[in-house]
Short mmCIF file of C-alpha atoms and ligand atoms in Angstrom, two decimals:
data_model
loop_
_atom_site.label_atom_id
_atom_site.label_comp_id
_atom_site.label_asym_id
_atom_site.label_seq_id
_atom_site.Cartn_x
_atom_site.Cartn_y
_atom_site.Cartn_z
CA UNK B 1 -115.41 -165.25 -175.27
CA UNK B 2 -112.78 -164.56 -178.02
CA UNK B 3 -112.66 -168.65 -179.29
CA UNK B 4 -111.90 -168.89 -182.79
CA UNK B 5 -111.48 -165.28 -183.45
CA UNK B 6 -109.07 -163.92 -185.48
CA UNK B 7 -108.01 -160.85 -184.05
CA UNK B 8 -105.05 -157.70 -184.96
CA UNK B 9 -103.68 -155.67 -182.10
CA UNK B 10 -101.36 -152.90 -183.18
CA UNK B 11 -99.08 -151.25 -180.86
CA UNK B 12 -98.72 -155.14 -179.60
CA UNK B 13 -95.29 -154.82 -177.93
CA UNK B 14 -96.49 -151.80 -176.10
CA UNK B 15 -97.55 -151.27 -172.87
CA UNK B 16 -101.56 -151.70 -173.58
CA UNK B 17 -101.01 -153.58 -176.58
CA UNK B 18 -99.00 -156.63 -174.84
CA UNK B 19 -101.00 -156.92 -172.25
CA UNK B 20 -104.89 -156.95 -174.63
CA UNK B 21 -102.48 -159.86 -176.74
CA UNK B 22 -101.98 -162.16 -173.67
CA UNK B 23 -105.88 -161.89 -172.29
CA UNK B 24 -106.88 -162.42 -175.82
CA UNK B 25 -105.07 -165.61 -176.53
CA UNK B 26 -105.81 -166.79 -173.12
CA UNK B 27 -109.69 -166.73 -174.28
CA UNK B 28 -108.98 -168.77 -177.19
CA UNK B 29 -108.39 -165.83 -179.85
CA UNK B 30 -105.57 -166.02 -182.53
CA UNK B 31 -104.02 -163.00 -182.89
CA UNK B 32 -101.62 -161.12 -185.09
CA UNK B 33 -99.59 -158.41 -183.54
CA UNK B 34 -98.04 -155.81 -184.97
CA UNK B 35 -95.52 -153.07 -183.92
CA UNK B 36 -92.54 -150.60 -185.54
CA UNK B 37 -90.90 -151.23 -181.84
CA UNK B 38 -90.17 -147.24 -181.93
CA UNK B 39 -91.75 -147.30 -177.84
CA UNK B 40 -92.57 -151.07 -177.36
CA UNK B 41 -90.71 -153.97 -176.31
CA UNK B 42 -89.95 -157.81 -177.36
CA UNK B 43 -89.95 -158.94 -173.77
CA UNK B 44 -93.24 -157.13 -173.18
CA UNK B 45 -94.32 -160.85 -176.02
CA UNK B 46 -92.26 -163.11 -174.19
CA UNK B 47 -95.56 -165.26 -173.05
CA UNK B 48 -97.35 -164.23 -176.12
CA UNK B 49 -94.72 -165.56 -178.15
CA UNK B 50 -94.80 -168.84 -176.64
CA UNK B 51 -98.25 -169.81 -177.70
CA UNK B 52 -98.70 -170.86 -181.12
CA UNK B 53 -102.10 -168.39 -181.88
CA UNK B 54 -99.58 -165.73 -182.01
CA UNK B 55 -97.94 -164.21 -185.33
CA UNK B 56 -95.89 -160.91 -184.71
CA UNK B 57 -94.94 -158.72 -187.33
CA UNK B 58 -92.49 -155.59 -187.33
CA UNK B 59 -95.07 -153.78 -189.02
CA UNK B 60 -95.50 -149.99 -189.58
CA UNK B 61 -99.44 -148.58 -189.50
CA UNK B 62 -97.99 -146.14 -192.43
CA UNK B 63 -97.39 -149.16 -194.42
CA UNK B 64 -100.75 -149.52 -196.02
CA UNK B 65 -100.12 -152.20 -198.50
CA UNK B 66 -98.88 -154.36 -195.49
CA UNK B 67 -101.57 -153.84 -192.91
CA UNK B 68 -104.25 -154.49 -196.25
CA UNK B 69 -102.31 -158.07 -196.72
CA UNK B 70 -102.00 -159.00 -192.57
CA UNK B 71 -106.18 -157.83 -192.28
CA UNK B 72 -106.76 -160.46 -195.01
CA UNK B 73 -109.01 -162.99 -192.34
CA UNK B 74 -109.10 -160.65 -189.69
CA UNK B 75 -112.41 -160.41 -187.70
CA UNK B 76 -111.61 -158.02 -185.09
CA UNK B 77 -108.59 -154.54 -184.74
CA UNK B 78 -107.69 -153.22 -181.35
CA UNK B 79 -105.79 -150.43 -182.91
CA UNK B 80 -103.29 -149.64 -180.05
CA UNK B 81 -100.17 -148.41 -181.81
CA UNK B 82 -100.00 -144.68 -181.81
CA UNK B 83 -97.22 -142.11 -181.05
CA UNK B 84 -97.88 -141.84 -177.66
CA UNK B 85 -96.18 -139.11 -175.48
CA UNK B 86 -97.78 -135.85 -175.55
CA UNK B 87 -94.66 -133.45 -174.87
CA UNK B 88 -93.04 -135.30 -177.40
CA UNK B 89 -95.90 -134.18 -179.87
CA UNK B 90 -95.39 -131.01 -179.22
CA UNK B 91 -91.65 -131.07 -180.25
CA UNK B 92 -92.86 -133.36 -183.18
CA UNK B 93 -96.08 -132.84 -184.40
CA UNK B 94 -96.66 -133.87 -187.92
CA UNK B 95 -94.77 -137.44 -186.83
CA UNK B 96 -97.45 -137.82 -184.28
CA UNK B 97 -100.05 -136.67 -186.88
CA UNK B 98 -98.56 -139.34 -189.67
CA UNK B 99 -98.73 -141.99 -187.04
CA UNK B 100 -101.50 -141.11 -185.14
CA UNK B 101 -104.27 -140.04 -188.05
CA UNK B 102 -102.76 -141.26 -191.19
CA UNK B 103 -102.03 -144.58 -189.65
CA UNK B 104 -105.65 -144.81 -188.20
CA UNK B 105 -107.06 -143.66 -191.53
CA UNK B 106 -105.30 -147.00 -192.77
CA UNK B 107 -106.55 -148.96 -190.54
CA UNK B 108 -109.99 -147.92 -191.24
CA UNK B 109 -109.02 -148.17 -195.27
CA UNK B 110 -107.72 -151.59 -194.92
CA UNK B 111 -110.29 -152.79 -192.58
CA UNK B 112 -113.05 -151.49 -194.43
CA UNK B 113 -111.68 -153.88 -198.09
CA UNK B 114 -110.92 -156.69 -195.70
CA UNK B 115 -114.72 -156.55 -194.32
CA UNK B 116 -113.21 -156.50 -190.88
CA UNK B 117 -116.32 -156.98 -188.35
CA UNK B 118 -114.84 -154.46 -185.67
CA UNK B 119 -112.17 -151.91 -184.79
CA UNK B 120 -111.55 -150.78 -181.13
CA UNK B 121 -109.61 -147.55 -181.41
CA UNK B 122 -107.23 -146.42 -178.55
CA UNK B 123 -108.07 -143.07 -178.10
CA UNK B 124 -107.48 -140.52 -175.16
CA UNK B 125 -109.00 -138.35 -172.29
CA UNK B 126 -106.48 -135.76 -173.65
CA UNK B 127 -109.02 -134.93 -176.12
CA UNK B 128 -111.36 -132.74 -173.68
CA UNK B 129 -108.19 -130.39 -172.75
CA UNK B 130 -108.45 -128.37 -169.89
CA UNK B 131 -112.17 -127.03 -169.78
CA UNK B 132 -113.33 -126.95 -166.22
CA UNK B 133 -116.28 -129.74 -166.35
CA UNK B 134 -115.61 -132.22 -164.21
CA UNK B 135 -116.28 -134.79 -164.14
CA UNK B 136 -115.36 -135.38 -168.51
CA UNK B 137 -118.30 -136.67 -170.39
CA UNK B 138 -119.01 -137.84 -174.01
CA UNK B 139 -121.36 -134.72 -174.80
CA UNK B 140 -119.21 -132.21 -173.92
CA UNK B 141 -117.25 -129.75 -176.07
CA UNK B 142 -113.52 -131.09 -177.06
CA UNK B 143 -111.01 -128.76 -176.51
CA UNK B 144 -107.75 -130.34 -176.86
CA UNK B 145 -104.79 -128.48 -176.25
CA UNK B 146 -101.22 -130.84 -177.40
CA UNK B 147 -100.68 -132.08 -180.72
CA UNK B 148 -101.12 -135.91 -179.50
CA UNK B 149 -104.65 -134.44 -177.83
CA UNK B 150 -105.41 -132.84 -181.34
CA UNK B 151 -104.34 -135.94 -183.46
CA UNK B 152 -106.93 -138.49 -181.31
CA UNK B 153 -109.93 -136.35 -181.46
CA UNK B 154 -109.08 -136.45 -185.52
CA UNK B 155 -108.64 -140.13 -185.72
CA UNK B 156 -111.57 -141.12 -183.24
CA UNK B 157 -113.72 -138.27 -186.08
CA UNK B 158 -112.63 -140.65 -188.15
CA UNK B 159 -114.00 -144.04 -186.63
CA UNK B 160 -117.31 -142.10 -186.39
CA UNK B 161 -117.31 -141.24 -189.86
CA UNK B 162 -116.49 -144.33 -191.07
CA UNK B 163 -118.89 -146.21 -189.36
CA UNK B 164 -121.66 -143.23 -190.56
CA UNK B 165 -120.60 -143.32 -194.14
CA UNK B 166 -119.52 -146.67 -194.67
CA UNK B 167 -121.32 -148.64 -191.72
CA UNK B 168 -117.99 -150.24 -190.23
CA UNK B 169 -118.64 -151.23 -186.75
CA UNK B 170 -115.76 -148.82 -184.82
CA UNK B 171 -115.91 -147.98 -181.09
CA UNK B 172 -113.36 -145.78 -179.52
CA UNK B 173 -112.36 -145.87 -176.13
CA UNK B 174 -111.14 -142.67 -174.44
CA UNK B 175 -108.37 -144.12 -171.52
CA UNK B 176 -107.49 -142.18 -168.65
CA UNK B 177 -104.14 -142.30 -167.26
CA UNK B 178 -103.76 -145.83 -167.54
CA UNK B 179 -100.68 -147.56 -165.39
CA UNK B 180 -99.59 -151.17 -164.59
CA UNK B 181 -96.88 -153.69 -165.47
CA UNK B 182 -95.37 -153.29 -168.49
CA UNK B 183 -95.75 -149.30 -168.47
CA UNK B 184 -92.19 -147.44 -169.70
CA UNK B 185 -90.47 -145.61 -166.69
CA UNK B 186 -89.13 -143.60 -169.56
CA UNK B 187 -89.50 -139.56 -168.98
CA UNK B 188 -92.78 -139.77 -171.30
CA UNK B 189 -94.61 -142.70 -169.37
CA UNK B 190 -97.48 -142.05 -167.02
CA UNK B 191 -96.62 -140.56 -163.49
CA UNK B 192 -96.90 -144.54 -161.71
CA UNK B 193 -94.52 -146.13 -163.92
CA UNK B 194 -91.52 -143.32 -163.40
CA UNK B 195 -92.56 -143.26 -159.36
CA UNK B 196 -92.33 -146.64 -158.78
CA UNK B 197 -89.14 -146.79 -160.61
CA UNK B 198 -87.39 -143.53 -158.82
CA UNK B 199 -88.43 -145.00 -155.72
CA UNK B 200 -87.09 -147.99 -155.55
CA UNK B 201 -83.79 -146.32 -156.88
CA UNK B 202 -84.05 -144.55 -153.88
CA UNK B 203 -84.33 -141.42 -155.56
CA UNK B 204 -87.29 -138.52 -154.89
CA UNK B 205 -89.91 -138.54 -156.83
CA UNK B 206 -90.30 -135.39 -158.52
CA UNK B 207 -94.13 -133.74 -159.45
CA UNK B 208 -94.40 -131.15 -161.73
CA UNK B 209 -96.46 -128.69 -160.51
CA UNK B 210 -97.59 -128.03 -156.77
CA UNK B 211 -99.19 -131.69 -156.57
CA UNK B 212 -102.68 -130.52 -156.54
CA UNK B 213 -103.14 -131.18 -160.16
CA UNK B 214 -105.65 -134.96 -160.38
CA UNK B 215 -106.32 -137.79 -162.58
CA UNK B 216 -108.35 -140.72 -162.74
CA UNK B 217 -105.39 -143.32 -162.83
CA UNK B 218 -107.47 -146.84 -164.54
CA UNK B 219 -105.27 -150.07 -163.94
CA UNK B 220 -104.52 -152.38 -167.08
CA UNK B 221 -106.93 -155.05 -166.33
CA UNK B 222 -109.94 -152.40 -166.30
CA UNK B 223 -108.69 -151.39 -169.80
CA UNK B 224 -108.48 -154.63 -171.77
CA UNK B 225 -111.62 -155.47 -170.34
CA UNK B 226 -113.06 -152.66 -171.51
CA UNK B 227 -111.91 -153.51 -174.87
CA UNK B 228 -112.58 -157.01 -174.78
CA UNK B 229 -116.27 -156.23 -174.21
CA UNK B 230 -116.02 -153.22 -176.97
CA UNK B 231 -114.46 -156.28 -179.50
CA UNK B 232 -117.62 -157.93 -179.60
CA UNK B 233 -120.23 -155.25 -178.93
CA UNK B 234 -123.13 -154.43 -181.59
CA UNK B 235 -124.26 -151.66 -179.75
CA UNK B 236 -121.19 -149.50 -178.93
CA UNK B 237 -120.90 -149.51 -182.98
CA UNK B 238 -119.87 -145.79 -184.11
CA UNK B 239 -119.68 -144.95 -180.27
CA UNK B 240 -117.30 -142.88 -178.20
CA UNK B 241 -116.66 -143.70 -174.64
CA UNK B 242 -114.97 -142.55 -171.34
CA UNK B 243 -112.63 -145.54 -169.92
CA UNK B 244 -111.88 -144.14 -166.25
CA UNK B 245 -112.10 -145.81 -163.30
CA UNK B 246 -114.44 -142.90 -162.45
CA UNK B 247 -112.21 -141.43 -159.05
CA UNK B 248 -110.02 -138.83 -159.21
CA UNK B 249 -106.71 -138.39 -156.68
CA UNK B 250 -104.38 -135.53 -156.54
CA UNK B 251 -100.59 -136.49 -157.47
CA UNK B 252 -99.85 -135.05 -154.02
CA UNK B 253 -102.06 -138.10 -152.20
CA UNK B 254 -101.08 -140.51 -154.96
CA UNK B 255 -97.43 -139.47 -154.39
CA UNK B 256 -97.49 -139.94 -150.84
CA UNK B 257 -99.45 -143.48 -150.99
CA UNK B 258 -96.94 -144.88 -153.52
CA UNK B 259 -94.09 -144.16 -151.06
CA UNK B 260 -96.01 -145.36 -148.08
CA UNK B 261 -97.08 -148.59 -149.63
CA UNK B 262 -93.59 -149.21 -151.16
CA UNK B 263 -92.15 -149.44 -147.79
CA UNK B 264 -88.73 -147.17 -149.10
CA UNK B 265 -87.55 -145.06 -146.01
CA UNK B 266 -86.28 -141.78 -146.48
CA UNK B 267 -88.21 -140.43 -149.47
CA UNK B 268 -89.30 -136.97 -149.50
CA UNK B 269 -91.33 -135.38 -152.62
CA UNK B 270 -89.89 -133.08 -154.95
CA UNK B 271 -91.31 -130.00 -156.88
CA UNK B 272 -90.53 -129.13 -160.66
CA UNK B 273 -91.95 -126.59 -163.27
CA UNK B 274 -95.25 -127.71 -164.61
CA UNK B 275 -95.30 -129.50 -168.51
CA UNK B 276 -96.27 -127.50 -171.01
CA UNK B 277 -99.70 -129.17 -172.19
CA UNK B 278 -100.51 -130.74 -169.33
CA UNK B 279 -104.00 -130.59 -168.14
CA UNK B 280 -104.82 -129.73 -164.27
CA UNK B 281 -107.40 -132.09 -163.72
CA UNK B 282 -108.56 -135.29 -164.89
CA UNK B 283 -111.48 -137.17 -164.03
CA UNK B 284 -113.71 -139.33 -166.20
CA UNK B 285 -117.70 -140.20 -166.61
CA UNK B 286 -118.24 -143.99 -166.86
CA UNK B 287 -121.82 -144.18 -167.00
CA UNK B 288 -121.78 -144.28 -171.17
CA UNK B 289 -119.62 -147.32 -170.91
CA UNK B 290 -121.57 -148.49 -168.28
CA UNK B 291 -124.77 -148.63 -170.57
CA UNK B 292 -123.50 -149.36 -173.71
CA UNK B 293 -120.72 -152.13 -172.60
CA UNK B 294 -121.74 -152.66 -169.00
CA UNK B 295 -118.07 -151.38 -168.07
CA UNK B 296 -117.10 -150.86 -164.53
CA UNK B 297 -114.17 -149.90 -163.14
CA UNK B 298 -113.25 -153.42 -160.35
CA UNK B 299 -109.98 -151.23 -159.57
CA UNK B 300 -109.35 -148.16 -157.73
CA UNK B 301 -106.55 -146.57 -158.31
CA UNK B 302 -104.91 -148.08 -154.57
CA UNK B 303 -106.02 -151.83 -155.28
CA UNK B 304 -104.21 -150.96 -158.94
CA UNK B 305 -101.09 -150.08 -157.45
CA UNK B 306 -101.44 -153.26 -154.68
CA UNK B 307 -100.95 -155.75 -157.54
CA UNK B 308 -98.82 -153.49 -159.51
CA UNK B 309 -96.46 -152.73 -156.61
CA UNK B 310 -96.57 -156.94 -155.94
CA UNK B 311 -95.31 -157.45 -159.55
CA UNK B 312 -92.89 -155.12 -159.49
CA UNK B 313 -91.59 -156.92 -156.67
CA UNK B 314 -91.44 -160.31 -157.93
CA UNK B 315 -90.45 -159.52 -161.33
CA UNK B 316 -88.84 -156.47 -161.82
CA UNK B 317 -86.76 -155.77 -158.63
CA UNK B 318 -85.51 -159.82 -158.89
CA UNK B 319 -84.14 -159.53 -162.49
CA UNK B 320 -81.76 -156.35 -161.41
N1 NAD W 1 -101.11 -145.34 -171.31
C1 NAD W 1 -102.05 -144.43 -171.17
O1 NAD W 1 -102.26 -143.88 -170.07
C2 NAD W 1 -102.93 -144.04 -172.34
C3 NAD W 1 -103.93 -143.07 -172.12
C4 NAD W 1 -104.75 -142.71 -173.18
C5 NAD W 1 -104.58 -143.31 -174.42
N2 NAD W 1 -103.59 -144.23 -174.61
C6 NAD W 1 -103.45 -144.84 -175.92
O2 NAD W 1 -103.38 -146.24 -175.78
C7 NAD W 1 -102.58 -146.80 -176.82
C8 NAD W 1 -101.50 -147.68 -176.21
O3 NAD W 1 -100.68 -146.87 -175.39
P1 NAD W 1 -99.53 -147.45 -174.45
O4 NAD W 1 -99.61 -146.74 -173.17
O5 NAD W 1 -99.57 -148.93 -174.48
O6 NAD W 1 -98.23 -146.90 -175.19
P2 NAD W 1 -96.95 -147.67 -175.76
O7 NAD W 1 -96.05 -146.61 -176.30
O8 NAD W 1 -96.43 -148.61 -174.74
O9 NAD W 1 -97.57 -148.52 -176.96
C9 NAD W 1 -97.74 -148.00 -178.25
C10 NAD W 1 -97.05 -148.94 -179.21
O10 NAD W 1 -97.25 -148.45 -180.54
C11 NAD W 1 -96.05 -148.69 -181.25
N3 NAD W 1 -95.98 -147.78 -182.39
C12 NAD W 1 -95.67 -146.47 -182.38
N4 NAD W 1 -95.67 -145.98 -183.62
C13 NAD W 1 -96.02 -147.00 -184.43
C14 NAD W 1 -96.19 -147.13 -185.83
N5 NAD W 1 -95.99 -146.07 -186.65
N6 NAD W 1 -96.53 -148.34 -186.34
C15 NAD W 1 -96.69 -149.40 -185.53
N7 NAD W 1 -96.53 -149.35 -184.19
C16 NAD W 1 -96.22 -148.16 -183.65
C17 NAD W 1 -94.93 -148.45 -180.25
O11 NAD W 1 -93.72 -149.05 -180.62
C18 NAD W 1 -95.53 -149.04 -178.98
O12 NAD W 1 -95.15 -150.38 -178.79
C19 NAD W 1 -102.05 -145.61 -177.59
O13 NAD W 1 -102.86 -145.40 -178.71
C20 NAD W 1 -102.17 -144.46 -176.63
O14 NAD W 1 -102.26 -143.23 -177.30
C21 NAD W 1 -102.76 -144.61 -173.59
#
């Protein structure tokens, strides 16, 4: 699909960002990657780096003069890179605003001289905040409640406006709670990632909250596929769209199933304050992306967990 297309993913040694890089240059695309490394990872390139239709660059998205030179023969952004953990934007908020709407706005600057064809913008479910419509669609009123929340409703404003006032072909993609190899089991990294880890420590894993609190957990592969069909889509231009795999689960059940599956004896689960601006529920409306991209979800959030668990296994548990 992506043969002979030149492509930029930001945020490339991150979590989302590394894994888009190595399904795009298995379809044939060369890509450029770009990262500041303040969250992502070399290793996370390792295969990347091995083909020769891949150029990284330590690369800021603040640095507009740079990312207007590296968009010179670009065709296609996945703009991934963003300051990413929403407690931390509460501590830091105008670094998560420089990062997360400046940069995008020079994305969309550079993009728009360079006559890029497409930008796919990583945006977030955090945007709809806490009202009580479940499930979360596009039509419904934003209400964000953390700094990070705040910062991707501006930038994905942004997309929109650029693509009303100066026709560039921007999508954005709003991912729920997305989780597979790769993901940080640092104390800002999505709930799977810093389970799996504690229990295979043999340590309890610890909710916040009473457990009853749910999210739509959407496994890697659902979400580069999602972009991968937003990359070359006429029709999702200016768009805004749910990513989700469209099922919500408690952290209670999830909780409980990771421990089960992992086969770790003598587990129990532990109880801690709940975060201040996290939501209570999460739980996303596919059909848009359905429509527009013909996006559906091949991965509950069990099946997810399956292959993440096996990979964890083979390649994390062997190298300690
Ligand atoms: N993981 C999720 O559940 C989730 C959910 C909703 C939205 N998102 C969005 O998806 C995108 C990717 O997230 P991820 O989970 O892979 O996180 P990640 O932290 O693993 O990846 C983000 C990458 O951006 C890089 N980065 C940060 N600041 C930068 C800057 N100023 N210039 C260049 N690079 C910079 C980091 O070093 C990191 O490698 C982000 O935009 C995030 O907000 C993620």
């Amino acid at each position: 699909m992506y043969e002979g297309k030149r492509v930029l993913v930001t945020g490339a040694a991150g979590f989302i960002g590394s894994n888009l890089t190595d399904e795009l240059l298995s379809q044939g695309a060369t890509v450029i990657g770009i990262d500041n490394m303040f969250n992502g990872r070399m290793g996370n390139l390792a295969l990347a780096q091995k083909n020769p239709n891949f150029t990284f660059y330590k690369t800021d998205v603040r640095d507009y003069d740079r990312l207007l030179y590296l968009m010179k023969d670009i065709d296609i952004v996945f703009h991934e890179a963003a300051f990413t953990s929403v407690p931390q934007s509460i501590l830091m908020p105008e670094l998560c605003n420089s990062v997360n709407v400046s940069g995008t706005l020079n994305i969309l600057n550079a993009a728009r001289i360079r006559d890029v064809e497409k930008i796919v913008f990583a945006s977030s479910s955090s945007v709809y905040g806490d009202t009580p419509t479940l499930p979360k669609h596009e039509k419904m009123h934003l209400d964000p409640i953390s700094p990070y929340g705040v910062a991707k409703y501006a930038a994905e404003a942004y997309m929109v406006s650029y693509h009303r006032v100066y026709g560039l072909n921007t999508t954005s993609l709003r991912y729920f709670n997305v989780f597979g190899p790769r993901q940080k089991d640092s104390p800002y990294s999505g709930v799977i990632a810093i389970f799996i880890a504690r229990i295979f420590e043999h340590k309890n894993p610890v909710i916040f909250g009473d457990g009853t609190q749910s999210r739509d957990f959407t496994y890697i592969k659902d979400v580069v596929r999602a972009n991968l069909l937003a990359g070359l889509s006429q029709k999702a231009a200016g768009e805004v769209m749910n990513i989700a795999a469209g099922k919500p689960i408690s952290l209670q059940e999830l909780t409980e199933i990771m421990i089960r599956e992992s086969g770790v004896d003598g587990l129990k689960i532990e109880y801690g304050p709940i975060r201040k601006g996290d939501i209570l529920h999460s739980f996303g409306d596919i059909k848009k992306a359905q429509q527009i991209l013909s996006y559906t979800a091949e991965y509950d959030v069990i099946s997810g967990f399956q292959e993440y668990l096996n990979y964890y296994k083979t390649i994390i548990l062997q190298k300690q």
